[in-house]
mmCIF file of C-alpha atoms and ligand atoms in Angstrom:
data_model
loop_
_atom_site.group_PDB
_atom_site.id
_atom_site.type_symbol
_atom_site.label_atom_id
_atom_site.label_comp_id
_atom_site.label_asym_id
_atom_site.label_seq_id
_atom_site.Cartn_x
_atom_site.Cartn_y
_atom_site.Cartn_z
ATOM 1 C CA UNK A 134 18.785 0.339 -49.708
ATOM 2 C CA UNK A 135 19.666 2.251 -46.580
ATOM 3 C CA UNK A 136 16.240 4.663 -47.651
ATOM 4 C CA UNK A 137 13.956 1.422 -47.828
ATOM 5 C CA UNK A 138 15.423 0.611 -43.884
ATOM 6 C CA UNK A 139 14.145 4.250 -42.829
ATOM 7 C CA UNK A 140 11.131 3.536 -44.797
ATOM 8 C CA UNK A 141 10.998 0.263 -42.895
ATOM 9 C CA UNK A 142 11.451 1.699 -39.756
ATOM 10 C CA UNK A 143 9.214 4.652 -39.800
ATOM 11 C CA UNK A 144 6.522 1.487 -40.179
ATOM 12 C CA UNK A 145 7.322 -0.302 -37.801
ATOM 13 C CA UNK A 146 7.205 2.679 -35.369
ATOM 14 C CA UNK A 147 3.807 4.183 -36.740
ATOM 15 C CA UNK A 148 2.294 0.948 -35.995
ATOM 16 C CA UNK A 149 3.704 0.353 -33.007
ATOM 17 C CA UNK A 150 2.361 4.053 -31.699
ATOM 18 C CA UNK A 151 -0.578 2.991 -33.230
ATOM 19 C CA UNK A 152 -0.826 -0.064 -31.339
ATOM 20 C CA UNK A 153 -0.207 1.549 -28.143
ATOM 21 C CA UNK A 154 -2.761 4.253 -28.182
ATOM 22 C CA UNK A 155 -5.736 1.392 -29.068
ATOM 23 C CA UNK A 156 -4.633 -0.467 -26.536
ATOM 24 C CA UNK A 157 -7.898 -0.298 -23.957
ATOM 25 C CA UNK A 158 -6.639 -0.144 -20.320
ATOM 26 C CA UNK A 159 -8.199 -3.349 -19.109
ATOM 27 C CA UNK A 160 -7.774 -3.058 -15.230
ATOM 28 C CA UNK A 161 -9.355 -6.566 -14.376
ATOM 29 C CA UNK A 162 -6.232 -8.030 -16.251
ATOM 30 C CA UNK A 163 -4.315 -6.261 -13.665
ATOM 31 C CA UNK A 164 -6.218 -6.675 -10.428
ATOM 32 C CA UNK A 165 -5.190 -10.099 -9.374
ATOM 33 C CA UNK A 166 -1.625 -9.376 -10.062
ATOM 34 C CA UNK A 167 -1.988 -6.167 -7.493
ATOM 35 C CA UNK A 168 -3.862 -7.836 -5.101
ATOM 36 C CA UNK A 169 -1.183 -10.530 -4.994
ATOM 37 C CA UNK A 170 1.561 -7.757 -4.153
ATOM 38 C CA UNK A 171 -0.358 -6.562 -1.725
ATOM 39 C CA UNK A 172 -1.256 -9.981 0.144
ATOM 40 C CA UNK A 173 2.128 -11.092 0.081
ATOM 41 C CA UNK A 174 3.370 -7.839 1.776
ATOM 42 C CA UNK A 175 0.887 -7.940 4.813
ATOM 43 C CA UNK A 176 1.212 -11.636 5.099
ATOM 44 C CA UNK A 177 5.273 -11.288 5.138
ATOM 45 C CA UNK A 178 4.754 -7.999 7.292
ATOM 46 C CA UNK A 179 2.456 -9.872 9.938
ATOM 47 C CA UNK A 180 4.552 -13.176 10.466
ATOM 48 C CA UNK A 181 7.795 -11.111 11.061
ATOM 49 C CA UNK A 182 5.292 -9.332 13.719
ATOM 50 C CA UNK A 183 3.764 -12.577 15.040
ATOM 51 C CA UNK A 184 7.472 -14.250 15.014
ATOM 52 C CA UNK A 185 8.566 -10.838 17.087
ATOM 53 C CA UNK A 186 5.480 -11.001 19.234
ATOM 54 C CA UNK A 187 6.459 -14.304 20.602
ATOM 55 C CA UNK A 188 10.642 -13.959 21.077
ATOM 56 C CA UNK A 189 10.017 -10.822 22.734
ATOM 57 C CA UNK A 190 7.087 -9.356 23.133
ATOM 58 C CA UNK A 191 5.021 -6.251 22.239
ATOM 59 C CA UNK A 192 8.642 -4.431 23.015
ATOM 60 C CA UNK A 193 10.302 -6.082 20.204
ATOM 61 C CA UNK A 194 7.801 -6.369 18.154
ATOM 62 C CA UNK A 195 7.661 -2.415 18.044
ATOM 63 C CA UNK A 196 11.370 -1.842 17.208
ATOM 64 C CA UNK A 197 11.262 -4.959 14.272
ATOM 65 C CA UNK A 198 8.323 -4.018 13.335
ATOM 66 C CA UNK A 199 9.092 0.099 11.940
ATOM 67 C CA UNK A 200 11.900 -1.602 10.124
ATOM 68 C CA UNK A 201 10.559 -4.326 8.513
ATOM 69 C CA UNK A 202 7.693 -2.143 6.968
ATOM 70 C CA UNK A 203 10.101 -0.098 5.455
ATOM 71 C CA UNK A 204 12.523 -2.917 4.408
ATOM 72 C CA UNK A 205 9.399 -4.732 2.866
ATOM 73 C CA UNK A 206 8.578 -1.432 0.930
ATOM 74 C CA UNK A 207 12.411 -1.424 -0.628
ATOM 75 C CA UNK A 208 12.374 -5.269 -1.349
ATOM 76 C CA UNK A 209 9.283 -4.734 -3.540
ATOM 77 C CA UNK A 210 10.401 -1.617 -4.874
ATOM 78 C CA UNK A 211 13.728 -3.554 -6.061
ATOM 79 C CA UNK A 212 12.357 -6.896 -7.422
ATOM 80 C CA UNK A 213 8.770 -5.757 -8.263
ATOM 81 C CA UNK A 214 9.423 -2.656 -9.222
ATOM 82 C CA UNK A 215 6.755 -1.138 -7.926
ATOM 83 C CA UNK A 216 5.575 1.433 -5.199
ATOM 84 C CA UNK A 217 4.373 -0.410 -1.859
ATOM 85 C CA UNK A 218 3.349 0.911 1.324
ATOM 86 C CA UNK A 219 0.594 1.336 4.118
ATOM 87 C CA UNK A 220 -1.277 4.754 4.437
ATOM 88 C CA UNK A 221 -3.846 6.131 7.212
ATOM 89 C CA UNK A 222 -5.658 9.384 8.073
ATOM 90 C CA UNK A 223 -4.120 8.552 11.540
ATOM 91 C CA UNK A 224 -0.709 7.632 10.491
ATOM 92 C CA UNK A 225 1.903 6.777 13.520
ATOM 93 C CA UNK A 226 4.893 7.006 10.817
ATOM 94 C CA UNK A 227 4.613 10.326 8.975
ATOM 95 C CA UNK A 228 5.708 8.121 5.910
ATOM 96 C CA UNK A 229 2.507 6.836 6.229
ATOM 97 C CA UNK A 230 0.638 9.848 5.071
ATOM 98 C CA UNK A 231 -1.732 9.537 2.466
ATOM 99 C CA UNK A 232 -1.252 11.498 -0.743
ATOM 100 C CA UNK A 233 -4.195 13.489 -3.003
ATOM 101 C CA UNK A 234 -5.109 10.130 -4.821
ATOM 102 C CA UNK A 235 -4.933 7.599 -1.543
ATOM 103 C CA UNK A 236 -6.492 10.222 0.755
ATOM 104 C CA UNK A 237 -9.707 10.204 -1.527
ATOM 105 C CA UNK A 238 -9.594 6.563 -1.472
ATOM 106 C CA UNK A 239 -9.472 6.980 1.863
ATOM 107 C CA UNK A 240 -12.817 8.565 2.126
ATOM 108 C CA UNK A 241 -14.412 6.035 0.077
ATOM 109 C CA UNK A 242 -13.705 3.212 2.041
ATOM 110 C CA UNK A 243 -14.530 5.267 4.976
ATOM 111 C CA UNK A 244 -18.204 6.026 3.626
ATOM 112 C CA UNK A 245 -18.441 1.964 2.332
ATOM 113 C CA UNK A 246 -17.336 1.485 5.854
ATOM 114 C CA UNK A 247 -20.118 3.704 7.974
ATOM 115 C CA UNK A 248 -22.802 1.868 5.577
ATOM 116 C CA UNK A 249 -21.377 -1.442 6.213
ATOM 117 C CA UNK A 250 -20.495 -2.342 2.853
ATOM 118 C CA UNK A 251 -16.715 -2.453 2.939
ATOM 119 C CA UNK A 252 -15.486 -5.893 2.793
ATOM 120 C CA UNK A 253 -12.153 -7.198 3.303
ATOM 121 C CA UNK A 254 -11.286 -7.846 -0.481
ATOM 122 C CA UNK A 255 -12.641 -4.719 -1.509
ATOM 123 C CA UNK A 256 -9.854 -3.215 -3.723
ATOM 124 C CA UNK A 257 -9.973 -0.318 -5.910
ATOM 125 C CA UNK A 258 -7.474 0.090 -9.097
ATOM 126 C CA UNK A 259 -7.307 2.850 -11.701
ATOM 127 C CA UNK A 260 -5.255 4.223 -14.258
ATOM 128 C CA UNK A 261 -3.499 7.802 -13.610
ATOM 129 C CA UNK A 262 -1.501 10.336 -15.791
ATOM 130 C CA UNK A 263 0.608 11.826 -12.822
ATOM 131 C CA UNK A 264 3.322 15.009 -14.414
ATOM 132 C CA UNK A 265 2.846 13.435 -18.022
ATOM 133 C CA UNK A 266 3.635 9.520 -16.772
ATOM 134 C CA UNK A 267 1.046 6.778 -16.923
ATOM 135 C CA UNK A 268 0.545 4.622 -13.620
ATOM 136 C CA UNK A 269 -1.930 2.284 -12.034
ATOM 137 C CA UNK A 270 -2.676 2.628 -9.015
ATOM 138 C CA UNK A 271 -4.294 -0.071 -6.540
ATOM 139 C CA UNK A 272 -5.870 0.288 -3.004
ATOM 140 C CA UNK A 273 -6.792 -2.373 -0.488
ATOM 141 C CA UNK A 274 -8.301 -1.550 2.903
ATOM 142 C CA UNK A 275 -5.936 -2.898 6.466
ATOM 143 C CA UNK A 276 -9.198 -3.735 9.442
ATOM 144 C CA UNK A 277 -8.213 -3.697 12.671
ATOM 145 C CA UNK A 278 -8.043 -7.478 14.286
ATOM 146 C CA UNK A 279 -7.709 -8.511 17.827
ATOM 147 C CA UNK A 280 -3.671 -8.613 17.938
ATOM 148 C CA UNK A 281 -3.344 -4.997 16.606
ATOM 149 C CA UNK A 282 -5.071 -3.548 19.903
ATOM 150 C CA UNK A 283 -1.899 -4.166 21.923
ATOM 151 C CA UNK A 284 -0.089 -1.073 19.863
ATOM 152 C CA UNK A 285 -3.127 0.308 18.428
ATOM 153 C CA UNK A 286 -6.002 0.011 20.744
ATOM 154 C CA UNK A 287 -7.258 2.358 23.752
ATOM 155 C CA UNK A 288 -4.357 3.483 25.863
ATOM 156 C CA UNK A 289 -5.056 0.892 28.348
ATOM 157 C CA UNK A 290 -5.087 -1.768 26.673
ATOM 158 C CA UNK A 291 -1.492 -0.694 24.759
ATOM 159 C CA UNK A 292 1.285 -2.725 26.248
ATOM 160 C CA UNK A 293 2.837 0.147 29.046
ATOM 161 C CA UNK A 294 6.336 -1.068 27.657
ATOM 162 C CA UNK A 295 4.947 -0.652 24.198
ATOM 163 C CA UNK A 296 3.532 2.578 24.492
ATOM 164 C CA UNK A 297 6.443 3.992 25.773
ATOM 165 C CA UNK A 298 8.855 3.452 22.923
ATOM 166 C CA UNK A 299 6.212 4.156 20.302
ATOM 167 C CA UNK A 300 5.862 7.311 22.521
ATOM 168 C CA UNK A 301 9.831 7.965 22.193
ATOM 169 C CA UNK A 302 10.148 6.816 18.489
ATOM 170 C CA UNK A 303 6.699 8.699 17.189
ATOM 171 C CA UNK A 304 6.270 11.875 19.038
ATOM 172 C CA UNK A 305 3.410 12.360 16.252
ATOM 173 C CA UNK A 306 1.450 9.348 16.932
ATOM 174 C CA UNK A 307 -2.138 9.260 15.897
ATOM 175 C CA UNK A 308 -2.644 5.393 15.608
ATOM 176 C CA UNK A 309 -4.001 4.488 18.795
ATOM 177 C CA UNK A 310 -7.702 4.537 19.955
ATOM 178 C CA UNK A 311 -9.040 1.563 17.683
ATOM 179 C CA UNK A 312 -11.572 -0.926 18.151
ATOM 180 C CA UNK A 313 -11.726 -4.761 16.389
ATOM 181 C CA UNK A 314 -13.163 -4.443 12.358
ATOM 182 C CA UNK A 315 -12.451 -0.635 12.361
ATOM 183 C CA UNK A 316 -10.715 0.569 8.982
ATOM 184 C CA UNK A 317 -6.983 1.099 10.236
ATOM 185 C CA UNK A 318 -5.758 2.515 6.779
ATOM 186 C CA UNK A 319 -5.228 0.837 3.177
ATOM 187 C CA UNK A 320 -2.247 -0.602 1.900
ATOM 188 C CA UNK A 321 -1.723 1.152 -1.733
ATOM 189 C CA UNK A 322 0.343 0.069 -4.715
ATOM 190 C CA UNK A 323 1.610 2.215 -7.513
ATOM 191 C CA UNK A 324 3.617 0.996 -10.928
ATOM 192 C CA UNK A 325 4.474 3.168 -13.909
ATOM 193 C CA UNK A 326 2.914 1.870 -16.882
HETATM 194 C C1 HEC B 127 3.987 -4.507 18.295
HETATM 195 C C2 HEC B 127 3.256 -3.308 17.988
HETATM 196 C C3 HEC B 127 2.348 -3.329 16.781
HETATM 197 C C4 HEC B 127 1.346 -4.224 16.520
HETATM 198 C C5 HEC B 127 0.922 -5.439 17.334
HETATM 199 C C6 HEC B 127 0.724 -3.749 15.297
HETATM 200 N N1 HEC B 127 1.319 -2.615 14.851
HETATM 201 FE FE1 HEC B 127 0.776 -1.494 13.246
HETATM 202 N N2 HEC B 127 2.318 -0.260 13.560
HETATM 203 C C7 HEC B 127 3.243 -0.387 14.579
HETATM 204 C C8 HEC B 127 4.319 0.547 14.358
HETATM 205 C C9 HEC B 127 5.549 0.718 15.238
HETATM 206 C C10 HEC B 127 4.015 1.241 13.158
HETATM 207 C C11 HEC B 127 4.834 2.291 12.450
HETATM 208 C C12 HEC B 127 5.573 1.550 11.332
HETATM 209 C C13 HEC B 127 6.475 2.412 10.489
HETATM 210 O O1 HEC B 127 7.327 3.104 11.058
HETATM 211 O O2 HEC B 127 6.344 2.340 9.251
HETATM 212 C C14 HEC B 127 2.747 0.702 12.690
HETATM 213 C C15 HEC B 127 2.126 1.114 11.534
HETATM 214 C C16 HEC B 127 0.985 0.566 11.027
HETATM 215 C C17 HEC B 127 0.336 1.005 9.805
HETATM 216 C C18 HEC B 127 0.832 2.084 8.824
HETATM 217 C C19 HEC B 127 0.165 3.401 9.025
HETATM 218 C C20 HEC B 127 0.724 4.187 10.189
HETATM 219 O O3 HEC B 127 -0.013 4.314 11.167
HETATM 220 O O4 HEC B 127 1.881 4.657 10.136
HETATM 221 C C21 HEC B 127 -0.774 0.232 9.643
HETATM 222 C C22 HEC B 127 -1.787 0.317 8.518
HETATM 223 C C23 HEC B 127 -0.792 -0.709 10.750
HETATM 224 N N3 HEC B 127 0.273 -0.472 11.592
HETATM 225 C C24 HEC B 127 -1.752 -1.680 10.924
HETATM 226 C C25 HEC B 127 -1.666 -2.673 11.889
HETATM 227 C C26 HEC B 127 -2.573 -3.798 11.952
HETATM 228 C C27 HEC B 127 -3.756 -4.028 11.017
HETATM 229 C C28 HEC B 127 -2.160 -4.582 12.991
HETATM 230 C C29 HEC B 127 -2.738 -5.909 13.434
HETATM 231 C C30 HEC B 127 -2.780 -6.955 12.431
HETATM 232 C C31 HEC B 127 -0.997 -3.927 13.586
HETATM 233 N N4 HEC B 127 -0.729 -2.784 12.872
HETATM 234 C C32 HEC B 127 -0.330 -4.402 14.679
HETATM 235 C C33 HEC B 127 3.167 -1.240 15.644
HETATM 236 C C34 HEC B 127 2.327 -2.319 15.730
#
């Protein structure tokens, strides 16, 4: 009896394995789904800024805004369980520094970007074997709009009270300088399979 159980078993987890390794990574069943994540963080990110914005100003907007990035990043994180956060080449929060897989990503929307061919949907998802653990990993480009100038545009056109607690808060600051519909950075998503 207890033999025919292992027997049983051993099936049930040979064709289990089995079904596993057939199964085709399909990433369009998975692209919505990411792109979803990733609309409701920069839509939850930019009404806390808007909200901010108007209470208080470019002033508070800069203190509420550091922390709700990071808070958004945790809340996801905890109830999505996945990895969610904004990356640039010219990061103002060294957090915000693109790894090996998101810099190259990087470069690609760059060079669809100098030909004129990078929307704002564009997204790019993939499957990775990162240190023996399967992930996808999804990429959406962040433009620049009108708004963002006031912390991220030429120096003169950065809020003075602005600029001088970014100044104080990120001594590394390489996020200023941009112009409307440049490519600000991408917002990149990563959960283990
Ligand atoms: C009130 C000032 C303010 C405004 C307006 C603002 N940002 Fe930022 N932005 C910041 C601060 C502060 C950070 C650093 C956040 C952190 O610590 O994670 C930041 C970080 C970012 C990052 C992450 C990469 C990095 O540089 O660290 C992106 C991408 C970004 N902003 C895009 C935008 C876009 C797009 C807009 C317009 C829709 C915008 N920001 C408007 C202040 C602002």
């Amino acid at each position: 009896m207890k033999f025919k159980k292992i027997i049983l078993m051993s099936l049930v987890l040979a064709l289990l394995f089995a079904c596993s390794d057939n199964k085709e990574f399909n990433k369009e069943d998975y692209r919505a789904e990411f792109d979803g994540y990733a609309k409701e963080f920069m839509t939850e990110l930019k009404s806390v800024l808007q909200k901010n914005m108007k209470e208080g100003g470019p002033v508070k907007a800069v203190t509420v805004c550091s922390d709700t990035a990071q808070m958004l990043t945790q809340n996801f994180a905890e109830v999505e369980n996945i990895e969610i956060k904004r990356v640039s080449f010219k990061n103002r929060n060294p957090n915000n520094i693109p790894d090996e897989f998101e810099g190259d990503v990087l470069y690609e929307f760059e060079r669809l970007a100098a030909n004129g061919n990078l929307k704002k949907d564009t997204t790019v998802i993939k499957k990775v074997r990162e240190d023996g653990i399967d992930k996808i990993k999804f990429m959406k480009p962040i433009m620049v709009e009108a708004p963002c100038l006031l912390c991220h545009g030429q120096q003169t056109e950065i809020m003075p009270q602005a600029a001088e607690i970014i100044k104080n808060n990120y001594p590394y600051d390489k996020a200023t300088g941009y112009k409307v519909g440049d490519l600000r950075g991408a917002i990149s998503i990563t959960k283990i399979m």
